[in-house]
Amino acid sequence: MISDLTKIVHGVVLGSPKLAKALAQEVGKPYSTLLREINPYDGGAKLGADTLLEIMRQTNNIEPLRYMAEQLGYSLEKPESEK
């Protein structure tokens, strides 16, 4: 079974304006390792929480966090100072 979260992270990385090679360097992973960890069809590789957080920071995309919050019955909103 392919996780929706993994699909979302895969889309975030590959859909980012930053090239995946540059993003891998920014998150401190070899390019091939990062691609394996976000591959929704590779059940043997796992993406760590710290790497996921750094991916969201570097891409400025919180869709994985939004998805996780929704799965737990929560929603996200920007702080008043950022609206």
Short mmCIF file of N, CA and C in Angstrom, two decimals:
data_model
loop_
_atom_site.label_atom_id
_atom_site.label_comp_id
_atom_site.label_asym_id
_atom_site.label_seq_id
_atom_site.Cartn_x
_atom_site.Cartn_y
_atom_site.Cartn_z
N MET A 1 0.84 -1.19 0.00
CA MET A 1 0.00 0.00 0.00
C MET A 1 0.88 1.25 0.00
N ILE A 2 0.56 2.18 -0.85
CA ILE A 2 1.31 3.43 -0.94
C ILE A 2 0.65 4.46 -0.04
N SER A 3 1.43 5.04 0.83
CA SER A 3 0.93 6.04 1.77
C SER A 3 0.65 7.36 1.05
N ASP A 4 -0.48 7.97 1.41
CA ASP A 4 -0.79 9.29 0.86
C ASP A 4 0.26 10.31 1.29
N LEU A 5 0.76 10.18 2.51
CA LEU A 5 1.78 11.11 2.98
C LEU A 5 3.04 11.00 2.12
N THR A 6 3.44 9.79 1.81
CA THR A 6 4.62 9.61 0.97
C THR A 6 4.41 10.20 -0.41
N LYS A 7 3.22 10.04 -0.95
CA LYS A 7 2.91 10.65 -2.26
C LYS A 7 3.00 12.17 -2.18
N ILE A 8 2.51 12.73 -1.09
CA ILE A 8 2.55 14.19 -0.92
C ILE A 8 3.99 14.67 -0.85
N VAL A 9 4.81 14.00 -0.05
CA VAL A 9 6.22 14.41 0.09
C VAL A 9 6.93 14.26 -1.25
N HIS A 10 6.68 13.20 -1.96
CA HIS A 10 7.26 12.97 -3.28
C HIS A 10 6.91 14.15 -4.20
N GLY A 11 5.65 14.56 -4.18
CA GLY A 11 5.21 15.69 -5.00
C GLY A 11 5.85 17.01 -4.58
N VAL A 12 6.02 17.19 -3.28
CA VAL A 12 6.65 18.41 -2.77
C VAL A 12 8.09 18.51 -3.29
N VAL A 13 8.83 17.42 -3.19
CA VAL A 13 10.23 17.44 -3.61
C VAL A 13 10.34 17.61 -5.12
N LEU A 14 9.61 16.80 -5.87
CA LEU A 14 9.74 16.86 -7.33
C LEU A 14 9.04 18.07 -7.94
N GLY A 15 8.09 18.66 -7.22
CA GLY A 15 7.38 19.83 -7.73
C GLY A 15 7.97 21.14 -7.29
N SER A 16 9.01 21.08 -6.49
CA SER A 16 9.64 22.30 -5.98
C SER A 16 10.39 23.02 -7.09
N PRO A 17 10.40 24.35 -7.05
CA PRO A 17 11.23 25.09 -8.00
C PRO A 17 12.72 24.77 -7.85
N LYS A 18 13.10 24.31 -6.65
CA LYS A 18 14.49 23.91 -6.43
C LYS A 18 14.69 22.54 -7.05
N LEU A 19 15.79 22.35 -7.71
CA LEU A 19 16.11 21.04 -8.26
C LEU A 19 16.33 20.06 -7.10
N ALA A 20 15.92 18.82 -7.31
CA ALA A 20 16.02 17.80 -6.26
C ALA A 20 17.47 17.62 -5.79
N LYS A 21 18.44 17.78 -6.69
CA LYS A 21 19.85 17.64 -6.28
C LYS A 21 20.22 18.75 -5.30
N ALA A 22 19.79 19.96 -5.58
CA ALA A 22 20.08 21.08 -4.67
C ALA A 22 19.35 20.90 -3.34
N LEU A 23 18.12 20.44 -3.41
CA LEU A 23 17.35 20.21 -2.20
C LEU A 23 17.99 19.12 -1.34
N ALA A 24 18.46 18.06 -1.98
CA ALA A 24 19.14 16.99 -1.25
C ALA A 24 20.33 17.54 -0.48
N GLN A 25 21.11 18.39 -1.12
CA GLN A 25 22.26 18.98 -0.45
C GLN A 25 21.81 19.85 0.72
N GLU A 26 20.74 20.61 0.54
CA GLU A 26 20.25 21.49 1.60
C GLU A 26 19.73 20.71 2.81
N VAL A 27 19.17 19.53 2.58
CA VAL A 27 18.66 18.73 3.69
C VAL A 27 19.71 17.77 4.23
N GLY A 28 20.90 17.77 3.63
CA GLY A 28 21.99 16.97 4.14
C GLY A 28 21.94 15.50 3.77
N LYS A 29 21.39 15.21 2.60
CA LYS A 29 21.28 13.82 2.13
C LYS A 29 21.93 13.69 0.77
N PRO A 30 22.52 12.53 0.50
CA PRO A 30 22.93 12.29 -0.89
C PRO A 30 21.67 12.27 -1.77
N TYR A 31 21.81 12.74 -2.97
CA TYR A 31 20.69 12.83 -3.91
C TYR A 31 19.96 11.48 -4.05
N SER A 32 20.71 10.41 -4.26
CA SER A 32 20.09 9.10 -4.46
C SER A 32 19.35 8.63 -3.21
N THR A 33 19.88 8.96 -2.04
CA THR A 33 19.23 8.58 -0.79
C THR A 33 17.91 9.33 -0.63
N LEU A 34 17.94 10.63 -0.88
CA LEU A 34 16.71 11.40 -0.76
C LEU A 34 15.64 10.88 -1.72
N LEU A 35 16.02 10.64 -2.96
CA LEU A 35 15.04 10.14 -3.92
C LEU A 35 14.49 8.78 -3.50
N ARG A 36 15.32 7.95 -2.92
CA ARG A 36 14.84 6.65 -2.46
C ARG A 36 13.88 6.84 -1.28
N GLU A 37 14.21 7.72 -0.36
CA GLU A 37 13.37 7.91 0.82
C GLU A 37 12.00 8.50 0.50
N ILE A 38 11.89 9.26 -0.57
CA ILE A 38 10.60 9.86 -0.93
C ILE A 38 9.85 9.05 -1.98
N ASN A 39 10.44 7.98 -2.45
CA ASN A 39 9.83 7.17 -3.51
C ASN A 39 8.63 6.40 -2.93
N PRO A 40 7.42 6.70 -3.39
CA PRO A 40 6.25 6.03 -2.83
C PRO A 40 6.19 4.54 -3.16
N TYR A 41 7.02 4.08 -4.08
CA TYR A 41 7.00 2.67 -4.48
C TYR A 41 8.14 1.87 -3.85
N ASP A 42 8.92 2.49 -2.98
CA ASP A 42 10.03 1.80 -2.31
C ASP A 42 9.67 1.63 -0.85
N GLY A 43 9.14 0.48 -0.51
CA GLY A 43 8.72 0.22 0.86
C GLY A 43 9.87 -0.02 1.82
N GLY A 44 11.08 -0.17 1.30
CA GLY A 44 12.23 -0.46 2.14
C GLY A 44 12.92 0.76 2.70
N ALA A 45 12.65 1.93 2.15
CA ALA A 45 13.31 3.15 2.61
C ALA A 45 12.31 4.01 3.37
N LYS A 46 12.77 4.61 4.42
CA LYS A 46 11.89 5.45 5.24
C LYS A 46 12.47 6.86 5.35
N LEU A 47 11.58 7.82 5.34
CA LEU A 47 11.95 9.23 5.48
C LEU A 47 11.82 9.62 6.95
N GLY A 48 12.90 10.13 7.52
CA GLY A 48 12.88 10.53 8.92
C GLY A 48 12.15 11.86 9.13
N ALA A 49 11.66 12.05 10.34
CA ALA A 49 10.93 13.28 10.68
C ALA A 49 11.80 14.52 10.53
N ASP A 50 13.06 14.44 10.91
CA ASP A 50 13.96 15.59 10.79
C ASP A 50 14.16 15.97 9.32
N THR A 51 14.29 14.97 8.47
CA THR A 51 14.46 15.24 7.04
C THR A 51 13.18 15.84 6.47
N LEU A 52 12.03 15.31 6.86
CA LEU A 52 10.76 15.86 6.40
C LEU A 52 10.62 17.33 6.81
N LEU A 53 10.97 17.64 8.03
CA LEU A 53 10.90 19.02 8.50
C LEU A 53 11.80 19.91 7.65
N GLU A 54 13.00 19.45 7.36
CA GLU A 54 13.93 20.25 6.56
C GLU A 54 13.44 20.40 5.13
N ILE A 55 12.83 19.37 4.58
CA ILE A 55 12.24 19.47 3.23
C ILE A 55 11.17 20.56 3.22
N MET A 56 10.32 20.57 4.24
CA MET A 56 9.28 21.60 4.30
C MET A 56 9.89 22.99 4.46
N ARG A 57 10.94 23.11 5.26
CA ARG A 57 11.61 24.41 5.41
C ARG A 57 12.21 24.88 4.10
N GLN A 58 12.94 24.00 3.45
CA GLN A 58 13.66 24.38 2.23
C GLN A 58 12.75 24.63 1.04
N THR A 59 11.61 23.96 1.00
CA THR A 59 10.67 24.16 -0.13
C THR A 59 9.60 25.18 0.21
N ASN A 60 9.51 25.55 1.48
CA ASN A 60 8.46 26.46 1.95
C ASN A 60 7.08 25.87 1.63
N ASN A 61 6.95 24.55 1.79
CA ASN A 61 5.71 23.85 1.47
C ASN A 61 5.33 22.99 2.67
N ILE A 62 4.19 23.30 3.28
CA ILE A 62 3.77 22.58 4.48
C ILE A 62 2.66 21.57 4.20
N GLU A 63 2.47 21.19 2.96
CA GLU A 63 1.40 20.24 2.64
C GLU A 63 1.52 18.94 3.43
N PRO A 64 2.73 18.39 3.63
CA PRO A 64 2.80 17.18 4.46
C PRO A 64 2.30 17.42 5.89
N LEU A 65 2.64 18.56 6.46
CA LEU A 65 2.19 18.90 7.80
C LEU A 65 0.68 19.08 7.83
N ARG A 66 0.14 19.74 6.82
CA ARG A 66 -1.30 19.96 6.74
C ARG A 66 -2.04 18.60 6.68
N TYR A 67 -1.51 17.70 5.86
CA TYR A 67 -2.11 16.37 5.73
C TYR A 67 -2.08 15.64 7.07
N MET A 68 -0.94 15.67 7.76
CA MET A 68 -0.84 14.98 9.05
C MET A 68 -1.81 15.57 10.06
N ALA A 69 -1.90 16.90 10.10
CA ALA A 69 -2.82 17.55 11.03
C ALA A 69 -4.26 17.12 10.74
N GLU A 70 -4.64 17.11 9.49
CA GLU A 70 -6.01 16.71 9.11
C GLU A 70 -6.29 15.26 9.50
N GLN A 71 -5.30 14.39 9.35
CA GLN A 71 -5.48 12.99 9.71
C GLN A 71 -5.72 12.81 11.22
N LEU A 72 -5.25 13.78 11.99
CA LEU A 72 -5.42 13.74 13.44
C LEU A 72 -6.58 14.61 13.92
N GLY A 73 -7.33 15.17 12.98
CA GLY A 73 -8.49 15.97 13.35
C GLY A 73 -8.20 17.43 13.63
N TYR A 74 -7.05 17.91 13.18
CA TYR A 74 -6.66 19.30 13.39
C TYR A 74 -6.60 20.03 12.06
N SER A 75 -6.50 21.35 12.14
CA SER A 75 -6.28 22.15 10.94
C SER A 75 -5.19 23.17 11.25
N LEU A 76 -4.57 23.65 10.20
CA LEU A 76 -3.50 24.63 10.36
C LEU A 76 -3.96 25.98 9.85
N GLU A 77 -3.46 27.01 10.48
CA GLU A 77 -3.68 28.35 9.97
C GLU A 77 -2.47 29.20 10.30
N LYS A 78 -2.23 30.19 9.46
CA LYS A 78 -1.08 31.08 9.68
C LYS A 78 -1.33 31.94 10.89
N PRO A 79 -0.25 32.27 11.61
CA PRO A 79 -0.40 33.22 12.73
C PRO A 79 -0.87 34.58 12.20
N GLU A 80 -1.54 35.31 13.04
CA GLU A 80 -2.08 36.63 12.66
C GLU A 80 -1.00 37.53 12.10
N SER A 81 0.22 37.42 12.62
CA SER A 81 1.31 38.29 12.17
C SER A 81 1.74 37.99 10.73
N GLU A 82 1.38 36.83 10.18
CA GLU A 82 1.78 36.46 8.83
C GLU A 82 0.64 36.55 7.82
N LYS A 83 -0.54 36.91 8.27
CA LYS A 83 -1.70 36.98 7.34
C LYS A 83 -1.70 38.24 6.54
#
